[in-house]
CSV table of C-alpha atoms in Angstrom, one decimal:
chain,number,residue,atom,x,y,z
A,1,MET,CA,108.0,137.2,148.5
A,2,ALA,CA,108.0,135.5,152.2
A,3,GLY,CA,104.5,136.9,152.9
A,4,ASP,CA,103.1,135.3,150.1
A,5,LEU,CA,104.4,132.0,150.9
A,6,LEU,CA,103.1,132.0,154.4
A,7,LYS,CA,99.7,133.3,153.1
A,8,GLU,CA,99.9,130.0,150.3
A,9,ASN,CA,100.6,127.5,152.6
A,10,VAL,CA,99.3,127.5,155.7
A,11,VAL,CA,95.2,127.7,156.7
A,12,HIS,CA,95.7,130.6,159.1
A,13,ALA,CA,98.7,131.9,160.3
A,14,ILE,CA,98.5,134.4,163.4
A,15,SER,CA,99.0,138.0,162.5
A,16,THR,CA,102.8,139.4,162.7
A,17,GLN,CA,102.0,142.3,164.8
A,18,GLU,CA,100.4,139.9,167.5
A,19,LEU,CA,103.5,138.0,167.4
A,20,GLU,CA,105.5,141.6,167.7
A,21,ARG,CA,102.6,142.3,170.6
A,22,ARG,CA,104.2,139.2,172.3
A,23,TRP,CA,107.6,139.9,171.7
A,24,ALA,CA,107.6,143.3,173.2
A,25,ALA,CA,105.7,142.3,176.5
A,26,VAL,CA,108.0,139.6,177.0
A,27,ARG,CA,110.9,142.0,176.7
A,28,ASP,CA,109.8,144.6,179.1
A,29,VAL,CA,109.7,141.7,181.8
A,30,MET,CA,113.2,140.5,180.8
A,31,LYS,CA,114.3,144.1,180.7
A,32,GLN,CA,112.8,144.2,184.4
A,33,LYS,CA,113.8,140.8,185.7
A,34,LYS,CA,117.9,141.2,183.8
A,35,VAL,CA,117.2,138.2,182.0
A,36,ASP,CA,119.3,138.2,179.2
A,37,PHE,CA,118.0,134.6,177.1
A,38,LEU,CA,115.1,132.5,177.2
A,39,LEU,CA,115.3,129.0,176.7
A,40,ILE,CA,112.3,127.6,175.4
A,41,GLN,CA,111.8,123.6,174.4
A,42,ASN,CA,108.5,121.6,173.3
A,43,SER,CA,107.7,118.6,171.4
A,44,GLU,CA,104.2,118.5,171.1
A,45,ASP,CA,101.3,120.5,170.7
A,46,TYR,CA,99.0,119.2,173.4
A,47,LEU,CA,100.3,120.8,176.6
A,48,GLY,CA,103.4,122.4,174.5
A,49,GLY,CA,102.1,125.6,173.3
A,50,TYR,CA,105.5,127.9,174.3
A,51,VAL,CA,107.4,127.3,170.8
A,52,LYS,CA,103.6,128.3,169.4
A,53,TRP,CA,103.5,131.0,171.0
A,54,PHE,CA,106.9,132.7,170.4
A,55,THR,CA,107.0,131.4,167.0
A,56,ASP,CA,103.4,130.5,165.5
A,57,MET,CA,105.3,127.0,164.1
A,58,PRO,CA,103.9,123.8,166.4
A,59,ALA,CA,106.2,121.2,168.0
A,60,VAL,CA,105.1,118.1,167.2
A,61,HIS,CA,104.8,114.5,166.9
A,62,GLY,CA,107.6,113.9,170.4
A,63,TYR,CA,110.5,115.4,168.4
A,64,PRO,CA,111.7,118.7,170.7
A,65,VAL,CA,111.6,122.1,169.0
A,66,SER,CA,114.1,124.7,171.2
A,67,VAL,CA,114.4,128.3,170.6
A,68,ILE,CA,116.9,131.1,172.2
A,69,PHE,CA,114.7,134.0,172.3
A,70,PRO,CA,117.4,136.9,173.3
A,71,ALA,CA,116.3,140.7,175.0
A,72,ALA,CA,117.9,142.4,172.3
A,73,ASP,CA,117.8,140.4,169.0
A,74,GLU,CA,115.8,137.7,166.6
A,75,MET,CA,115.3,134.1,168.1
A,76,THR,CA,117.5,131.1,166.8
A,77,THR,CA,115.2,128.0,166.7
A,78,PHE,CA,116.5,124.0,167.0
A,79,TRP,CA,114.6,121.5,164.9
A,80,HIS,CA,115.1,118.1,164.1
A,81,GLY,CA,116.6,117.4,160.8
A,82,SER,CA,119.9,116.9,158.9
A,83,SER,CA,123.3,118.4,160.8
A,84,HIS,CA,123.9,120.4,157.5
A,85,PRO,CA,123.6,124.1,157.8
A,86,LYS,CA,122.7,124.6,154.3
A,87,GLU,CA,119.5,122.1,155.1
A,88,ALA,CA,118.6,123.9,158.0
A,89,GLY,CA,114.4,123.6,158.2
A,90,PRO,CA,111.5,124.5,158.6
A,91,ALA,CA,111.3,127.2,155.6
A,92,GLU,CA,112.3,130.5,156.6
A,93,TYR,CA,109.3,131.9,155.7
A,94,LEU,CA,107.5,130.1,158.4
A,95,LEU,CA,109.4,131.5,161.1
A,96,ARG,CA,108.9,135.3,161.5
A,97,GLY,CA,111.3,136.7,163.8
A,98,VAL,CA,114.2,133.7,163.8
A,99,LYS,CA,117.7,135.0,162.5
A,100,LYS,CA,119.5,131.6,162.7
A,101,ARG,CA,117.8,128.0,161.9
A,102,VAL,CA,119.6,124.8,163.5
A,103,THR,CA,118.6,121.3,163.0
A,104,THR,CA,119.8,118.2,164.4
A,105,PRO,CA,119.3,114.3,164.1
A,106,ILE,CA,117.7,114.2,167.8
A,107,MET,CA,115.3,111.8,168.7
A,108,LEU,CA,113.8,111.3,172.2
A,109,SER,CA,113.6,107.0,171.5
A,110,LEU,CA,117.8,107.2,170.5
A,111,ASN,CA,119.0,108.2,173.9
A,112,PHE,CA,122.4,109.5,172.8
A,113,THR,CA,121.2,111.9,170.7
A,114,CYS,CA,119.6,114.0,173.8
A,115,SER,CA,122.1,116.6,174.3
A,116,PHE,CA,122.1,117.7,170.5
A,117,ALA,CA,120.1,120.3,170.4
A,118,ALA,CA,121.9,121.5,173.6
A,119,GLU,CA,125.6,121.8,172.1
A,120,LYS,CA,124.1,123.5,169.4
A,121,VAL,CA,122.9,125.8,172.0
A,122,VAL,CA,126.2,125.8,173.8
A,123,ASP,CA,128.0,127.0,170.6
A,124,GLU,CA,125.6,129.9,170.7
A,125,LEU,CA,125.7,131.1,173.8
A,126,LYS,CA,129.3,130.2,175.2
A,127,GLY,CA,130.1,134.2,173.8
A,128,TYR,CA,128.2,135.9,176.6
A,129,LYS,CA,130.0,134.2,179.8
A,130,LYS,CA,128.1,136.5,182.8
A,131,CYS,CA,124.5,136.2,180.9
A,132,ARG,CA,121.1,135.4,182.9
A,133,ILE,CA,118.8,132.7,181.3
A,134,SER,CA,115.7,131.9,182.1
A,135,PHE,CA,114.6,128.1,181.0
A,136,VAL,CA,110.3,128.7,180.3
A,137,ASN,CA,108.7,125.8,182.5
A,138,GLU,CA,111.7,123.8,183.3
A,139,GLY,CA,110.0,121.2,184.8
A,140,ALA,CA,108.5,119.7,181.3
A,141,ILE,CA,112.1,120.4,179.3
A,142,THR,CA,114.0,117.6,178.6
A,143,THR,CA,116.9,117.0,181.6
A,144,GLY,CA,119.3,116.1,179.1
A,145,PHE,CA,118.5,119.6,177.6
A,146,THR,CA,118.5,121.4,180.7
A,147,ARG,CA,121.7,119.5,182.6
A,148,TYR,CA,124.5,119.8,179.1
A,149,ILE,CA,123.1,123.8,178.9
A,150,ARG,CA,123.9,123.9,182.9
A,151,GLU,CA,127.3,121.9,183.0
A,152,HIS,CA,128.4,123.9,179.9
A,153,LEU,CA,127.3,127.1,180.5
A,154,SER,CA,128.9,127.3,184.0
A,155,GLY,CA,129.5,131.1,184.4
A,156,ALA,CA,125.8,131.9,183.6
A,157,THR,CA,122.9,132.6,186.0
A,158,PHE,CA,119.8,131.0,185.5
A,159,VAL,CA,116.4,132.2,187.2
A,160,ASP,CA,113.1,131.5,186.4
A,161,ILE,CA,110.1,134.0,185.0
A,162,THR,CA,108.2,131.3,184.0
A,163,ASP,CA,105.3,132.9,185.7
A,164,GLU,CA,106.0,136.3,184.4
A,165,ILE,CA,105.8,134.6,180.8
A,166,ASP,CA,102.4,132.5,181.6
A,167,GLU,CA,100.9,135.6,183.1
A,168,ILE,CA,101.4,137.4,179.3
A,169,LYS,CA,100.1,134.2,177.7
A,170,ALA,CA,97.3,134.0,179.9
A,171,LEU,CA,95.6,137.4,178.8
A,172,LYS,CA,94.3,136.9,175.3
A,173,SER,CA,94.0,140.1,172.8
A,174,PRO,CA,91.9,140.8,170.3
A,175,GLU,CA,93.2,138.7,167.5
A,176,GLU,CA,93.1,136.2,170.1
A,177,ILE,CA,90.1,136.3,171.2
A,178,GLU,CA,88.6,135.9,167.8
A,179,ARG,CA,90.3,132.7,166.9
A,180,ILE,CA,89.0,131.0,169.9
A,181,ARG,CA,85.5,132.1,169.1
A,182,TYR,CA,86.2,130.1,165.7
A,183,SER,CA,87.6,126.9,167.8
A,184,ALA,CA,83.9,127.1,169.7
A,185,TYR,CA,82.4,127.0,166.0
A,186,VAL,CA,84.9,124.3,165.0
A,187,HIS,CA,83.7,122.4,168.0
A,188,ASP,CA,79.8,122.9,167.8
A,189,GLU,CA,80.9,121.6,163.9
A,190,ALA,CA,82.7,118.5,165.1
A,191,MET,CA,80.1,117.7,168.0
A,192,LYS,CA,77.3,117.6,165.3
A,193,ALA,CA,79.4,115.2,163.3
A,194,CYS,CA,79.3,113.3,166.4
A,195,PHE,CA,75.8,113.3,167.4
A,196,ALA,CA,74.9,112.2,163.8
A,197,ALA,CA,77.1,109.2,163.6
A,198,ILE,CA,75.2,107.4,166.9
A,199,LYS,CA,73.2,104.7,166.3
A,200,PRO,CA,73.1,101.5,167.3
A,201,GLY,CA,75.9,99.2,166.0
A,202,VAL,CA,78.4,101.7,165.4
A,203,ARG,CA,81.6,101.6,167.5
A,204,GLU,CA,82.6,104.4,169.7
A,205,TYR,CA,85.9,105.2,167.8
A,206,GLU,CA,83.6,105.7,164.5
A,207,VAL,CA,81.8,108.3,166.7
A,208,ALA,CA,85.3,109.9,167.7
A,209,ALA,CA,86.4,109.9,163.6
A,210,ALA,CA,83.2,111.7,162.2
A,211,GLY,CA,84.4,114.7,165.1
A,212,ARG,CA,88.0,114.7,164.0
A,213,PHE,CA,87.2,114.4,160.7
A,214,ARG,CA,85.1,117.2,160.5
A,215,CYS,CA,87.6,118.9,162.6
A,216,ARG,CA,89.8,118.5,159.9
A,217,MET,CA,87.9,119.5,157.1
A,218,LEU,CA,87.6,122.9,158.7
A,219,GLY,CA,91.6,123.4,158.9
A,220,SER,CA,92.3,121.5,162.4
A,221,GLU,CA,95.6,120.7,163.2
A,222,GLN,CA,95.3,118.3,166.7
A,223,GLN,CA,92.2,116.9,167.9
A,224,PHE,CA,91.9,115.5,171.5
A,225,ILE,CA,88.4,113.5,171.2
A,226,LEU,CA,87.3,110.8,174.2
A,227,ILE,CA,84.4,108.8,174.1
A,228,GLY,CA,82.9,106.7,176.5
A,229,SER,CA,79.6,104.7,176.5
A,230,ALA,CA,77.5,102.0,178.7
A,231,PRO,CA,73.8,101.3,179.3
A,232,ALA,CA,71.4,103.6,180.2
A,233,GLY,CA,71.8,104.0,185.0
A,234,SER,CA,75.4,102.5,184.5
A,235,PRO,CA,78.6,105.1,184.6
A,236,PHE,CA,81.3,104.6,182.2
A,237,PRO,CA,84.9,106.2,182.2
A,238,TYR,CA,86.0,108.2,179.0
A,239,HIS,CA,88.6,105.9,176.8
A,240,SER,CA,91.2,107.2,174.2
A,241,ILE,CA,91.4,105.4,171.3
A,242,HIS,CA,93.3,102.4,172.4
A,243,ALA,CA,90.1,101.5,174.6
A,244,MET,CA,87.7,102.7,171.8
A,245,ASN,CA,85.9,99.7,170.4
A,246,ARG,CA,82.6,99.0,172.2
A,247,GLN,CA,79.8,99.2,170.1
A,248,LEU,CA,76.7,101.4,170.3
A,249,ARG,CA,73.4,99.7,171.5
A,250,ASP,CA,69.5,100.6,172.2
A,251,GLY,CA,69.3,102.5,175.5
A,252,ASP,CA,72.6,103.7,175.3
A,253,GLN,CA,74.4,106.9,177.1
A,254,ILE,CA,77.4,108.4,175.3
A,255,GLY,CA,79.8,110.7,176.6
A,256,ILE,CA,81.4,112.9,173.8
A,257,LEU,CA,84.2,115.4,174.8
A,258,VAL,CA,85.8,117.3,171.8
A,259,GLU,CA,88.9,119.4,172.7
A,260,ALA,CA,90.7,120.6,168.9
A,261,VAL,CA,92.2,123.3,167.9
A,262,GLU,CA,91.1,125.8,164.8
A,263,PRO,CA,93.4,126.3,162.2
A,264,SER,CA,95.5,128.9,163.8
A,265,GLY,CA,96.2,126.7,167.1
A,266,TYR,CA,94.2,127.8,169.5
A,267,TYR,CA,91.7,125.3,171.6
A,268,THR,CA,88.4,125.4,173.2
A,269,HIS,CA,86.6,122.1,174.2
A,270,LEU,CA,83.3,121.3,174.4
A,271,HIS,CA,81.1,118.3,176.6
A,272,ARG,CA,78.0,116.7,175.8
A,273,ILE,CA,76.0,113.8,176.6
A,274,ALA,CA,73.6,111.7,173.9
A,275,CYS,CA,71.3,108.9,174.6
A,276,ILE,CA,70.2,106.1,172.3
A,277,GLY,CA,66.4,106.2,173.1
A,278,LYS,CA,64.7,107.7,176.0
A,279,VAL,CA,67.2,109.9,178.7
A,280,PRO,CA,67.1,108.1,182.4
A,281,ASP,CA,65.3,110.1,185.0
A,282,ASP,CA,68.4,110.1,187.0
A,283,LEU,CA,70.3,111.9,183.8
A,284,ALA,CA,68.2,114.2,183.6
A,285,GLN,CA,68.3,115.2,187.1
A,286,ALA,CA,72.3,115.3,187.1
A,287,PHE,CA,72.1,117.7,184.3
A,288,GLU,CA,69.8,119.7,186.2
A,289,ILE,CA,72.0,120.1,188.9
A,290,GLU,CA,74.8,120.7,187.0
A,291,LYS,CA,73.3,123.7,185.6
A,292,GLU,CA,73.2,124.9,188.8
A,293,LEU,CA,76.6,124.5,189.3
A,294,GLN,CA,77.4,126.1,186.2
A,295,ASP,CA,75.3,129.2,187.2
A,296,LEU,CA,77.5,129.6,190.5
A,297,ASN,CA,80.3,129.3,188.5
A,298,LEU,CA,80.0,131.7,185.8
A,299,LYS,CA,79.2,134.5,189.0
A,300,LEU,CA,82.4,133.5,190.7
A,301,VAL,CA,84.7,133.9,187.4
A,302,LYS,CA,85.6,137.9,187.2
A,303,PRO,CA,88.8,139.5,187.0
A,304,GLY,CA,90.7,139.2,190.2
A,305,ALA,CA,88.9,135.7,191.5
A,306,HIS,CA,91.5,133.0,193.5
A,307,PRO,CA,91.1,130.1,191.9
A,308,LEU,CA,91.5,128.5,195.0
A,309,ASP,CA,88.4,130.2,196.0
A,310,LEU,CA,86.4,129.2,193.1
A,311,LEU,CA,87.5,125.3,194.1
A,312,LYS,CA,86.0,125.6,197.6
A,313,ALA,CA,83.0,127.0,196.0
A,314,ASN,CA,82.5,124.1,193.9
A,315,ASN,CA,83.4,121.3,196.2
A,316,ALA,CA,80.9,122.9,199.1
A,317,PHE,CA,78.2,123.0,196.6
A,318,LEU,CA,79.3,119.6,195.2
A,319,ARG,CA,79.1,118.5,199.3
A,320,SER,CA,75.4,120.2,199.6
A,321,LYS,CA,73.9,117.9,196.7
A,322,GLY,CA,75.6,114.9,198.5
A,323,LEU,CA,78.0,114.5,195.6
A,324,PRO,CA,81.6,113.8,195.6
A,325,GLU,CA,84.0,116.5,195.8
A,326,GLU,CA,86.2,117.5,192.5
A,327,ARG,CA,89.8,116.0,193.4
A,328,ARG,CA,91.9,117.1,189.8
A,329,LEU,CA,90.8,120.1,188.6
A,330,TYR,CA,87.3,121.7,187.2
A,331,ALA,CA,88.4,124.3,184.8
A,332,HIS,CA,91.1,125.4,183.2
A,333,GLY,CA,92.8,128.2,180.9
A,334,GLN,CA,92.7,127.5,177.0
A,335,GLY,CA,94.9,128.4,174.1
A,336,TYR,CA,98.0,127.2,172.3
A,337,ASP,CA,97.9,124.9,175.3
A,338,LEU,CA,95.0,122.4,175.7
A,339,VAL,CA,95.4,123.2,179.4
A,340,GLU,CA,96.4,126.4,180.4
A,341,ARG,CA,97.3,128.4,183.4
A,342,PRO,CA,95.0,130.0,185.4
A,343,SER,CA,93.8,126.3,186.6
A,344,VAL,CA,91.1,125.9,189.2
A,345,GLN,CA,93.0,123.2,191.5
A,346,VAL,CA,95.3,122.9,194.2
A,347,GLY,CA,98.8,124.5,193.5
A,348,GLU,CA,97.6,127.4,191.2
A,349,THR,CA,98.6,130.9,192.2
A,350,MET,CA,97.6,133.3,189.5
A,351,THR,CA,94.5,135.1,189.7
A,352,LEU,CA,92.0,135.7,187.0
């Protein structure tokens, strides 16, 4: 029955076999590191992919979702909702590998609710006096959650195996690779829709809306689309919808960045520049340099490569062309997170 509901209501659920593969790999690490419980929390599905990776359900709209992942038992989840136990959600069939669902009326805009989920976590774990706990990416978890748990589980030992979890998460299975390929198709379709919308008089947000609508019609749950435009030869920033009101004109160049998920939640991204009219010579020249740099990077991207070596090579090439160095990041992994490890920037330790 649960399987029928999952198939009927979820556009594309990841397989139970894939979830079990992840759980087993994580529990192997927990056994090696003598960790009894992982505590996981996310509140959105742009850079909050841990909850989705463990449960196949995304955290959305800024409402925190917390998970207890035991080394030797099924999960307990904590979502926003009624505090009545009989009204706990989400629906049971949506949460495979979960033995207990707890909901509380937690909302980050209401400061007095910020420890609500943590109080319930403590209730679940207070019987494990000397347990070993790892928060997963603690720096990204709300302080109200972590502080309360540390204060009220004073007998526990807190360790950090986030790096080990990230290593497992970064290496994609055959099923995940197939979903990423489909995500690339979704991006191709979204970009086609954006290009079809481009003409003088159209506003930037209308171009983005065309791409977003195409993604939605292909089952995408989340879309991050940035547009920038300017007269030929002028630089342009990329804007979110807040500043995407500029009207396109003859001779403009338009940049489009699409980063969306396909129906099972996997991101990839696609960037293109369009011109209304003739392609400026300097833009065409820059495009040729970019292709040369892309070829260089493809030769460097191989198992065992260190991101900092890629960054140095990238910046050396840019300097050789009289161009500014990359000071942010120029490449990164993707999966359930729009930006995922390994990333090519200062501070990254994970190799490819």
